[in-house]
Amino acid sequence: MSKKSTKRDWLDLATKEIKGADPETLVWQTPEGIPVKPLYTADDLENIEHLDSMPGIEPFVRGPRATMYAGRPWTIRQYAGFSTAEDSNAFYRKALAGGQQGVSVAFDLATHRGYDSDHPRVVGDVGKAGVAIDSVEDMKILFDGIPLRDISVSMTMNGAVVPILASFIVAGEEQGVNQKDLSGTIQNDILKEFMVRNTYIYPPEPSMRIVADIIEYTTREMPKFNSISISGYHMQEAGSNLVQELAYTLADGREYVRATISKGMDVDQFAGRLSFFFCIGMNFFAEIAKLRAARLLWSRIMKEFKPKDPRSLMLRTHCQTSGVSLQEQDPYNNIVRTAFEAMSAVLGGTQSLHTNSFDEAIALPTESSARIARNTQLILQHETGVTKTVDPLAGSYYVESLTQQFADEAWKLIEEVEAMGGMTKAVEAGLPKRRIEESSAARQGRIDRGEEVIVGVNKYQPAHEDEIDILRIDNAKVRESQVARLNRIRKTRDNAACDKALETLSNVAKSGKGNILEAAIKAARQRASVGEISMAMEEVWGRHKAETEMISDVYAKGFEDDENFVAIRKRISDMSDRLGRKPRVMVVKLGQDGHDRGAKVISTAFDDMGFDVVIGPLFQTPEEAALMAVEEGVDVVGMSSHTAGHRTLAPMLLEELAKRDAADKIVICGGVIPAQDYEFLKEAGVAEIYGPGTNILESANSLLTHLQEKFRGRNIDV
């Protein structure tokens, strides 16, 4: 018999294989700063307390249910919504017939921000990146032929959560379904909106009241309905590392529990209906460890509230594959990325899953690409065998050690938030937002330097890009349809009864007495619109406006000796010397698109290079952006687009600049813009388009060339 091998034997063999070098040089530092060794052994499992845990039993590391997928697979819950309620309804019905097991609704940004489709601020947003919902009538159409008694509905809504949930409840009533029989989830997670996604309406304090009122009402009246989905997904999409996503999501959850208990509710009344929502990116084993650590830490957090029901300690989660990992370049690679991410979510123990379509870095998914995304999950469930055993990676030296490391590192951030007085205080101070933006800028630097490889983007690029079919929404047509329906409703409803219900809602908001959702349901029954219900509260609380800040010297770290970076800095410095000032760039987000990761990364990187950068406030109209560009005296206006509003908003911006004798300002666009739209934008007057995955150094060089041409046209030698 051969002797038992030891770690010393491995070290000797590894040293030979790497020709005498120290095997410790193979240690990898994750973006979270966690060292990943080339070899894990039983020694790495010492002092890990959760190793003896069992599925379905506290602390739930191995899963919230004893049998997990061996008893029942996870729910396939694809997130979709676009254009009109009629179009989205047809899409949902086909998806359910094709194997989807629940409906997950994406709303357009006008709806998210509490505006009706006829509001002048949402001209470019209606029906884009989600379905337009203005009233109960739209909600009834959305679920026509979909039995709400039998199908669970998840709704990603936070800002306008009150009118949307109220309209859903009334639509159910008019379908003959009692509130107590409605099942599903409303996201209702406002804290992360203030951190990253920005589809808020009201200031933090009244927003937290709304969260608590919804939890209170649904606990009392809707026992099958999950009153909140505490989301880390948008944090990772905004650039957080996995430890930040884990820590800040759980800290949000703790804050919501406290807010609900402050309403006089017992923790066991509502804790079982709390749910979570995590993003799953490309760090395969780290994502598995993150989900396992989340259950461990949530159990620890909930113990402080002294529940009597062990199910109150249990974390249940939905997951979605990453949108940030999807790439415009060589897009069929995204099918592979999504499959790996889906497998990671499943091995981590998710309860439901959405898989992204491969074309979502370019446009809304087509019916064909959505089918591939859905079938990815069906193949996992039926062909891979992963559903046959519970927590198949349990006991893995690497996974168990990584689970503990993620738990330990996340707990440090959770304790830091606690020291500030909780997550509301931390959000008001801007701590999580700042940390996430620093992480985002640092990652972009690693990608642009080639330290983090993205196949088809910064390495192994294809020689030729094939054009793919995209789904295009006629924004003007959708808006026209929505406005016509709104006008019909306002003409046919009992306006006196509607006004009285809205006045009652305002009084509930003002007095602090009564339940906000309960009052909104009465207004929805009278056919008050989403915008009118939102405005009834806005008149009392106002509309929140965030302070826009920019971080510095994060992107530039690691570029000190990079020839290209040094050359760009010199080029900008030389131009500044000749102009007597720095070249000035303004970065704007137009419409109701609050996804500002790209805009913030570009602003930070350009500032580090030496440009003078001005960041416009979120939610500007083209008119407001043009006025600001003139007042600030900028040379370049950079419009960041994430939600397909570019075809409407970019031409409007150019027109507004021309009205102010500022047509000579260079206008560039960046973000999620399909190649099929490039010619349209350039004909409108856009100088350059920088799609997802564009190297920032290359875009800076390109922009400097445009600036040189502009100044030479004015006979300025730069």
mmCIF file of C-alpha atoms in Angstrom, residues 157-439:
data_model
loop_
_atom_site.group_PDB
_atom_site.id
_atom_site.type_symbol
_atom_site.label_atom_id
_atom_site.label_comp_id
_atom_site.label_asym_id
_atom_site.label_seq_id
_atom_site.Cartn_x
_atom_site.Cartn_y
_atom_site.Cartn_z
ATOM 1 C CA MET A 157 -41.326 47.914 -7.450
ATOM 2 C CA ASN A 158 -40.032 50.238 -4.749
ATOM 3 C CA GLY A 159 -40.644 53.938 -5.451
ATOM 4 C CA ALA A 160 -44.295 53.660 -6.541
ATOM 5 C CA VAL A 161 -44.834 50.533 -4.461
ATOM 6 C CA VAL A 162 -48.053 51.843 -2.875
ATOM 7 C CA PRO A 163 -50.098 52.563 -6.037
ATOM 8 C CA ILE A 164 -48.773 49.478 -7.835
ATOM 9 C CA LEU A 165 -49.586 47.047 -5.026
ATOM 10 C CA ALA A 166 -52.945 48.751 -4.491
ATOM 11 C CA SER A 167 -53.784 48.415 -8.200
ATOM 12 C CA PHE A 168 -52.721 44.748 -8.185
ATOM 13 C CA ILE A 169 -54.966 43.996 -5.203
ATOM 14 C CA VAL A 170 -57.953 45.691 -6.852
ATOM 15 C CA ALA A 171 -57.270 43.899 -10.155
ATOM 16 C CA GLY A 172 -57.329 40.630 -8.206
ATOM 17 C CA GLU A 173 -60.626 41.561 -6.555
ATOM 18 C CA GLU A 174 -62.172 42.301 -9.927
ATOM 19 C CA GLN A 175 -60.899 38.950 -11.207
ATOM 20 C CA GLY A 176 -62.796 37.406 -8.287
ATOM 21 C CA VAL A 177 -59.746 36.638 -6.139
ATOM 22 C CA ASN A 178 -59.794 37.612 -2.477
ATOM 23 C CA GLN A 179 -56.689 39.356 -1.096
ATOM 24 C CA LYS A 180 -55.982 36.418 1.207
ATOM 25 C CA ASP A 181 -55.606 34.149 -1.832
ATOM 26 C CA LEU A 182 -53.106 36.329 -3.726
ATOM 27 C CA SER A 183 -49.574 34.926 -3.664
ATOM 28 C CA GLY A 184 -46.293 36.454 -4.735
ATOM 29 C CA THR A 185 -43.791 39.115 -3.703
ATOM 30 C CA ILE A 186 -43.488 42.889 -3.846
ATOM 31 C CA GLN A 187 -39.896 44.152 -3.683
ATOM 32 C CA ASN A 188 -40.646 47.125 -1.385
ATOM 33 C CA ASP A 189 -36.917 47.609 -0.638
ATOM 34 C CA ILE A 190 -36.375 51.362 -0.570
ATOM 35 C CA LEU A 191 -33.003 51.530 1.227
ATOM 36 C CA LYS A 192 -31.133 50.028 -1.717
ATOM 37 C CA GLU A 193 -32.769 52.613 -3.974
ATOM 38 C CA PHE A 194 -31.045 55.382 -2.025
ATOM 39 C CA MET A 195 -27.791 53.425 -2.266
ATOM 40 C CA VAL A 196 -27.619 52.365 -5.914
ATOM 41 C CA ARG A 197 -30.692 52.096 -8.130
ATOM 42 C CA ASN A 198 -32.250 55.515 -7.503
ATOM 43 C CA THR A 199 -35.889 54.797 -8.373
ATOM 44 C CA TYR A 200 -37.008 56.456 -5.137
ATOM 45 C CA ILE A 201 -39.740 59.074 -4.823
ATOM 46 C CA TYR A 202 -39.965 60.229 -1.200
ATOM 47 C CA PRO A 203 -37.271 61.009 1.409
ATOM 48 C CA PRO A 204 -35.898 58.126 3.544
ATOM 49 C CA GLU A 205 -38.048 58.587 6.654
ATOM 50 C CA PRO A 206 -41.516 58.496 5.031
ATOM 51 C CA SER A 207 -40.232 55.825 2.649
ATOM 52 C CA MET A 208 -39.458 53.609 5.639
ATOM 53 C CA ARG A 209 -42.981 54.220 6.932
ATOM 54 C CA ILE A 210 -44.354 52.937 3.621
ATOM 55 C CA VAL A 211 -42.268 49.752 3.948
ATOM 56 C CA ALA A 212 -43.581 49.105 7.455
ATOM 57 C CA ASP A 213 -47.199 49.875 6.513
ATOM 58 C CA ILE A 214 -47.057 47.415 3.605
ATOM 59 C CA ILE A 215 -45.596 44.684 5.819
ATOM 60 C CA GLU A 216 -48.280 45.396 8.434
ATOM 61 C CA TYR A 217 -51.157 45.328 5.931
ATOM 62 C CA THR A 218 -50.068 42.243 4.002
ATOM 63 C CA THR A 219 -49.377 40.323 7.220
ATOM 64 C CA ARG A 220 -52.927 41.031 8.331
ATOM 65 C CA GLU A 221 -54.773 40.659 5.023
ATOM 66 C CA MET A 222 -52.544 38.682 2.608
ATOM 67 C CA PRO A 223 -51.022 35.646 4.380
ATOM 68 C CA LYS A 224 -49.684 34.093 1.131
ATOM 69 C CA PHE A 225 -47.949 37.252 -0.035
ATOM 70 C CA ASN A 226 -44.316 38.198 0.635
ATOM 71 C CA SER A 227 -44.309 41.815 1.728
ATOM 72 C CA ILE A 228 -40.684 42.626 0.922
ATOM 73 C CA SER A 229 -37.802 41.289 -1.166
ATOM 74 C CA ILE A 230 -34.602 42.673 0.316
ATOM 75 C CA SER A 231 -32.349 43.169 -2.655
ATOM 76 C CA GLY A 232 -28.598 42.935 -3.038
ATOM 77 C CA TYR A 233 -28.959 42.410 -6.788
ATOM 78 C CA HIS A 234 -28.787 46.084 -7.696
ATOM 79 C CA MET A 235 -25.776 46.606 -5.436
ATOM 80 C CA GLN A 236 -23.683 44.128 -7.423
ATOM 81 C CA GLU A 237 -25.032 45.593 -10.662
ATOM 82 C CA ALA A 238 -23.875 49.008 -9.425
ATOM 83 C CA GLY A 239 -20.373 47.625 -8.872
ATOM 84 C CA SER A 240 -20.284 46.315 -5.305
ATOM 85 C CA ASN A 241 -18.072 43.375 -4.483
ATOM 86 C CA LEU A 242 -19.754 40.264 -3.102
ATOM 87 C CA VAL A 243 -18.957 40.969 0.556
ATOM 88 C CA GLN A 244 -20.503 44.442 0.252
ATOM 89 C CA GLU A 245 -23.591 43.002 -1.456
ATOM 90 C CA LEU A 246 -23.973 40.401 1.281
ATOM 91 C CA ALA A 247 -23.372 42.752 4.209
ATOM 92 C CA TYR A 248 -25.456 45.711 3.085
ATOM 93 C CA THR A 249 -28.381 43.512 2.012
ATOM 94 C CA LEU A 250 -28.577 41.850 5.410
ATOM 95 C CA ALA A 251 -28.124 45.195 7.168
ATOM 96 C CA ASP A 252 -31.094 46.497 5.152
ATOM 97 C CA GLY A 253 -33.095 43.484 6.279
ATOM 98 C CA ARG A 254 -32.281 44.124 9.919
ATOM 99 C CA GLU A 255 -33.457 47.739 9.520
ATOM 100 C CA TYR A 256 -36.779 46.650 7.998
ATOM 101 C CA VAL A 257 -37.385 44.193 10.829
ATOM 102 C CA ARG A 258 -36.821 46.960 13.366
ATOM 103 C CA ALA A 259 -39.141 49.345 11.503
ATOM 104 C CA THR A 260 -41.923 46.748 11.444
ATOM 105 C CA ILE A 261 -41.537 45.840 15.115
ATOM 106 C CA SER A 262 -41.813 49.565 15.877
ATOM 107 C CA LYS A 263 -45.356 49.354 14.427
ATOM 108 C CA GLY A 264 -46.206 47.057 17.335
ATOM 109 C CA MET A 265 -45.938 43.770 15.447
ATOM 110 C CA ASP A 266 -44.444 40.595 16.867
ATOM 111 C CA VAL A 267 -41.474 39.302 14.865
ATOM 112 C CA ASP A 268 -43.062 35.884 14.308
ATOM 113 C CA GLN A 269 -46.078 37.544 12.664
ATOM 114 C CA PHE A 270 -44.095 38.706 9.631
ATOM 115 C CA ALA A 271 -40.554 37.252 9.586
ATOM 116 C CA GLY A 272 -41.663 34.147 7.710
ATOM 117 C CA ARG A 273 -42.825 36.294 4.772
ATOM 118 C CA LEU A 274 -39.556 38.217 4.345
ATOM 119 C CA SER A 275 -37.536 37.266 1.285
ATOM 120 C CA PHE A 276 -34.201 38.264 -0.267
ATOM 121 C CA PHE A 277 -32.886 38.822 -3.783
ATOM 122 C CA PHE A 278 -29.233 38.331 -4.762
ATOM 123 C CA CYS A 279 -27.231 38.806 -7.938
ATOM 124 C CA ILE A 280 -25.159 35.892 -9.214
ATOM 125 C CA GLY A 281 -22.026 36.851 -11.132
ATOM 126 C CA MET A 282 -19.129 34.983 -12.673
ATOM 127 C CA ASN A 283 -17.067 34.155 -9.548
ATOM 128 C CA PHE A 284 -18.567 30.670 -9.434
ATOM 129 C CA PHE A 285 -17.552 29.349 -6.015
ATOM 130 C CA ALA A 286 -17.665 32.752 -4.316
ATOM 131 C CA GLU A 287 -21.325 33.162 -5.295
ATOM 132 C CA ILE A 288 -22.133 29.742 -3.838
ATOM 133 C CA ALA A 289 -20.340 30.667 -0.617
ATOM 134 C CA LYS A 290 -22.154 34.026 -0.505
ATOM 135 C CA LEU A 291 -25.606 32.415 -0.489
ATOM 136 C CA ARG A 292 -24.585 29.897 2.180
ATOM 137 C CA ALA A 293 -23.059 32.671 4.305
ATOM 138 C CA ALA A 294 -26.209 34.776 3.874
ATOM 139 C CA ARG A 295 -28.325 32.105 5.538
ATOM 140 C CA LEU A 296 -25.777 31.730 8.348
ATOM 141 C CA LEU A 297 -25.651 35.463 9.098
ATOM 142 C CA TRP A 298 -29.398 36.084 8.780
ATOM 143 C CA SER A 299 -30.032 33.391 11.368
ATOM 144 C CA ARG A 300 -27.546 35.169 13.642
ATOM 145 C CA ILE A 301 -29.187 38.567 13.069
ATOM 146 C CA MET A 302 -32.734 37.338 13.649
ATOM 147 C CA LYS A 303 -31.834 35.724 16.975
ATOM 148 C CA GLU A 304 -31.488 39.203 18.496
ATOM 149 C CA PHE A 305 -35.244 39.703 18.006
ATOM 150 C CA LYS A 306 -35.951 36.555 20.081
ATOM 151 C CA PRO A 307 -38.447 34.805 17.767
ATOM 152 C CA LYS A 308 -40.269 31.735 19.054
ATOM 153 C CA ASP A 309 -40.804 30.218 15.604
ATOM 154 C CA PRO A 310 -37.567 28.761 14.148
ATOM 155 C CA ARG A 311 -38.790 29.661 10.650
ATOM 156 C CA SER A 312 -38.280 33.324 11.576
ATOM 157 C CA LEU A 313 -34.524 32.662 11.470
ATOM 158 C CA MET A 314 -34.667 31.343 7.916
ATOM 159 C CA LEU A 315 -33.441 33.272 4.871
ATOM 160 C CA ARG A 316 -35.220 32.488 1.620
ATOM 161 C CA THR A 317 -33.993 34.055 -1.605
ATOM 162 C CA HIS A 318 -34.652 34.655 -5.261
ATOM 163 C CA CYS A 319 -31.600 35.023 -7.502
ATOM 164 C CA GLN A 320 -30.967 36.526 -10.915
ATOM 165 C CA THR A 321 -27.950 36.023 -13.128
ATOM 166 C CA SER A 322 -25.839 39.137 -13.554
ATOM 167 C CA GLY A 323 -26.702 41.847 -16.057
ATOM 168 C CA VAL A 324 -23.269 43.455 -15.710
ATOM 169 C CA SER A 325 -21.533 40.252 -16.830
ATOM 170 C CA LEU A 326 -23.490 40.358 -20.105
ATOM 171 C CA GLN A 327 -21.410 41.882 -22.883
ATOM 172 C CA GLU A 328 -22.340 43.640 -26.103
ATOM 173 C CA GLN A 329 -19.234 42.252 -27.834
ATOM 174 C CA ASP A 330 -19.387 38.621 -28.971
ATOM 175 C CA PRO A 331 -22.833 38.361 -27.312
ATOM 176 C CA TYR A 332 -23.411 34.620 -27.753
ATOM 177 C CA ASN A 333 -20.782 34.151 -25.023
ATOM 178 C CA ASN A 334 -23.490 35.485 -22.702
ATOM 179 C CA ILE A 335 -25.441 32.230 -23.035
ATOM 180 C CA VAL A 336 -22.472 30.392 -21.509
ATOM 181 C CA ARG A 337 -22.007 33.015 -18.792
ATOM 182 C CA THR A 338 -25.659 32.801 -17.784
ATOM 183 C CA ALA A 339 -25.555 28.994 -17.645
ATOM 184 C CA PHE A 340 -22.572 29.028 -15.262
ATOM 185 C CA GLU A 341 -24.193 31.705 -13.095
ATOM 186 C CA ALA A 342 -27.447 29.739 -12.969
ATOM 187 C CA MET A 343 -25.578 26.618 -11.852
ATOM 188 C CA SER A 344 -23.845 28.669 -9.156
ATOM 189 C CA ALA A 345 -27.183 29.964 -7.830
ATOM 190 C CA VAL A 346 -28.588 26.444 -7.741
ATOM 191 C CA LEU A 347 -25.570 24.968 -5.948
ATOM 192 C CA GLY A 348 -25.840 27.866 -3.479
ATOM 193 C CA GLY A 349 -29.447 26.923 -2.694
ATOM 194 C CA THR A 350 -31.707 29.590 -4.244
ATOM 195 C CA GLN A 351 -35.506 29.218 -3.960
ATOM 196 C CA SER A 352 -36.302 30.796 -7.320
ATOM 197 C CA LEU A 353 -34.260 31.983 -10.272
ATOM 198 C CA HIS A 354 -34.309 34.326 -13.251
ATOM 199 C CA THR A 355 -31.820 33.707 -16.056
ATOM 200 C CA ASN A 356 -30.947 36.686 -18.266
ATOM 201 C CA SER A 357 -31.248 36.595 -22.025
ATOM 202 C CA PHE A 358 -27.994 36.854 -23.985
ATOM 203 C CA ASP A 359 -29.037 40.020 -25.840
ATOM 204 C CA GLU A 360 -29.892 42.149 -22.793
ATOM 205 C CA ALA A 361 -26.595 44.061 -22.993
ATOM 206 C CA ILE A 362 -27.898 45.395 -26.313
ATOM 207 C CA ALA A 363 -31.675 45.702 -26.066
ATOM 208 C CA LEU A 364 -34.774 44.076 -24.582
ATOM 209 C CA PRO A 365 -34.813 40.290 -25.068
ATOM 210 C CA THR A 366 -36.530 38.821 -28.092
ATOM 211 C CA GLU A 367 -38.957 35.934 -27.754
ATOM 212 C CA SER A 368 -36.247 33.569 -29.042
ATOM 213 C CA SER A 369 -33.527 34.732 -26.630
ATOM 214 C CA ALA A 370 -35.983 34.635 -23.712
ATOM 215 C CA ARG A 371 -36.769 31.006 -24.580
ATOM 216 C CA ILE A 372 -33.050 30.094 -24.469
ATOM 217 C CA ALA A 373 -32.776 31.763 -21.060
ATOM 218 C CA ARG A 374 -35.795 29.885 -19.701
ATOM 219 C CA ASN A 375 -34.615 26.567 -21.168
ATOM 220 C CA THR A 376 -31.266 27.014 -19.407
ATOM 221 C CA GLN A 377 -33.126 26.448 -16.154
ATOM 222 C CA LEU A 378 -35.227 23.583 -17.516
ATOM 223 C CA ILE A 379 -32.031 21.821 -18.632
ATOM 224 C CA LEU A 380 -30.514 22.318 -15.185
ATOM 225 C CA GLN A 381 -33.622 20.870 -13.556
ATOM 226 C CA HIS A 382 -34.185 17.910 -15.856
ATOM 227 C CA GLU A 383 -30.839 16.937 -17.401
ATOM 228 C CA THR A 384 -27.964 17.630 -14.987
ATOM 229 C CA GLY A 385 -28.935 15.681 -11.864
ATOM 230 C CA VAL A 386 -28.272 18.646 -9.555
ATOM 231 C CA THR A 387 -31.738 18.315 -8.032
ATOM 232 C CA LYS A 388 -31.110 14.796 -6.754
ATOM 233 C CA THR A 389 -29.149 15.608 -3.602
ATOM 234 C CA VAL A 390 -29.216 18.381 -1.008
ATOM 235 C CA ASP A 391 -26.293 20.853 -0.920
ATOM 236 C CA PRO A 392 -23.929 18.730 -3.035
ATOM 237 C CA LEU A 393 -20.882 20.902 -2.229
ATOM 238 C CA ALA A 394 -21.245 20.549 1.546
ATOM 239 C CA GLY A 395 -17.978 19.396 3.085
ATOM 240 C CA SER A 396 -15.847 20.804 0.288
ATOM 241 C CA TYR A 397 -12.670 22.133 1.899
ATOM 242 C CA TYR A 398 -12.729 25.152 -0.389
ATOM 243 C CA VAL A 399 -16.464 25.963 -0.315
ATOM 244 C CA GLU A 400 -16.812 25.565 3.454
ATOM 245 C CA SER A 401 -13.733 27.682 4.118
ATOM 246 C CA LEU A 402 -14.908 30.329 1.648
ATOM 247 C CA THR A 403 -18.375 30.346 3.258
ATOM 248 C CA GLN A 404 -16.818 31.144 6.618
ATOM 249 C CA GLN A 405 -14.541 33.820 5.144
ATOM 250 C CA PHE A 406 -17.466 35.538 3.465
ATOM 251 C CA ALA A 407 -19.462 35.417 6.691
ATOM 252 C CA ASP A 408 -16.577 36.876 8.699
ATOM 253 C CA GLU A 409 -15.814 39.693 6.249
ATOM 254 C CA ALA A 410 -19.480 40.618 5.784
ATOM 255 C CA TRP A 411 -20.042 40.684 9.541
ATOM 256 C CA LYS A 412 -17.341 43.364 9.872
ATOM 257 C CA LEU A 413 -19.265 45.631 7.475
ATOM 258 C CA ILE A 414 -22.576 44.869 9.211
ATOM 259 C CA GLU A 415 -21.033 45.862 12.547
ATOM 260 C CA GLU A 416 -19.698 49.065 10.975
ATOM 261 C CA VAL A 417 -23.248 49.951 9.880
ATOM 262 C CA GLU A 418 -24.525 49.190 13.390
ATOM 263 C CA ALA A 419 -21.931 51.531 14.883
ATOM 264 C CA MET A 420 -23.402 54.333 12.744
ATOM 265 C CA GLY A 421 -26.860 53.735 14.186
ATOM 266 C CA GLY A 422 -28.234 51.336 11.574
ATOM 267 C CA MET A 423 -28.686 51.308 7.825
ATOM 268 C CA THR A 424 -30.935 54.365 7.527
ATOM 269 C CA LYS A 425 -28.244 56.471 9.219
ATOM 270 C CA ALA A 426 -25.504 54.853 7.115
ATOM 271 C CA VAL A 427 -27.457 55.564 3.905
ATOM 272 C CA GLU A 428 -28.069 59.180 4.928
ATOM 273 C CA ALA A 429 -24.305 59.536 5.533
ATOM 274 C CA GLY A 430 -23.607 58.028 2.097
ATOM 275 C CA LEU A 431 -21.274 55.284 3.372
ATOM 276 C CA PRO A 432 -22.562 52.243 1.417
ATOM 277 C CA LYS A 433 -23.000 54.256 -1.796
ATOM 278 C CA ARG A 434 -19.441 55.589 -1.585
ATOM 279 C CA ARG A 435 -17.952 52.167 -0.878
ATOM 280 C CA ILE A 436 -19.830 50.596 -3.796
ATOM 281 C CA GLU A 437 -18.772 53.357 -6.210
ATOM 282 C CA GLU A 438 -15.124 52.883 -5.162
ATOM 283 C CA SER A 439 -15.432 49.142 -5.806
#
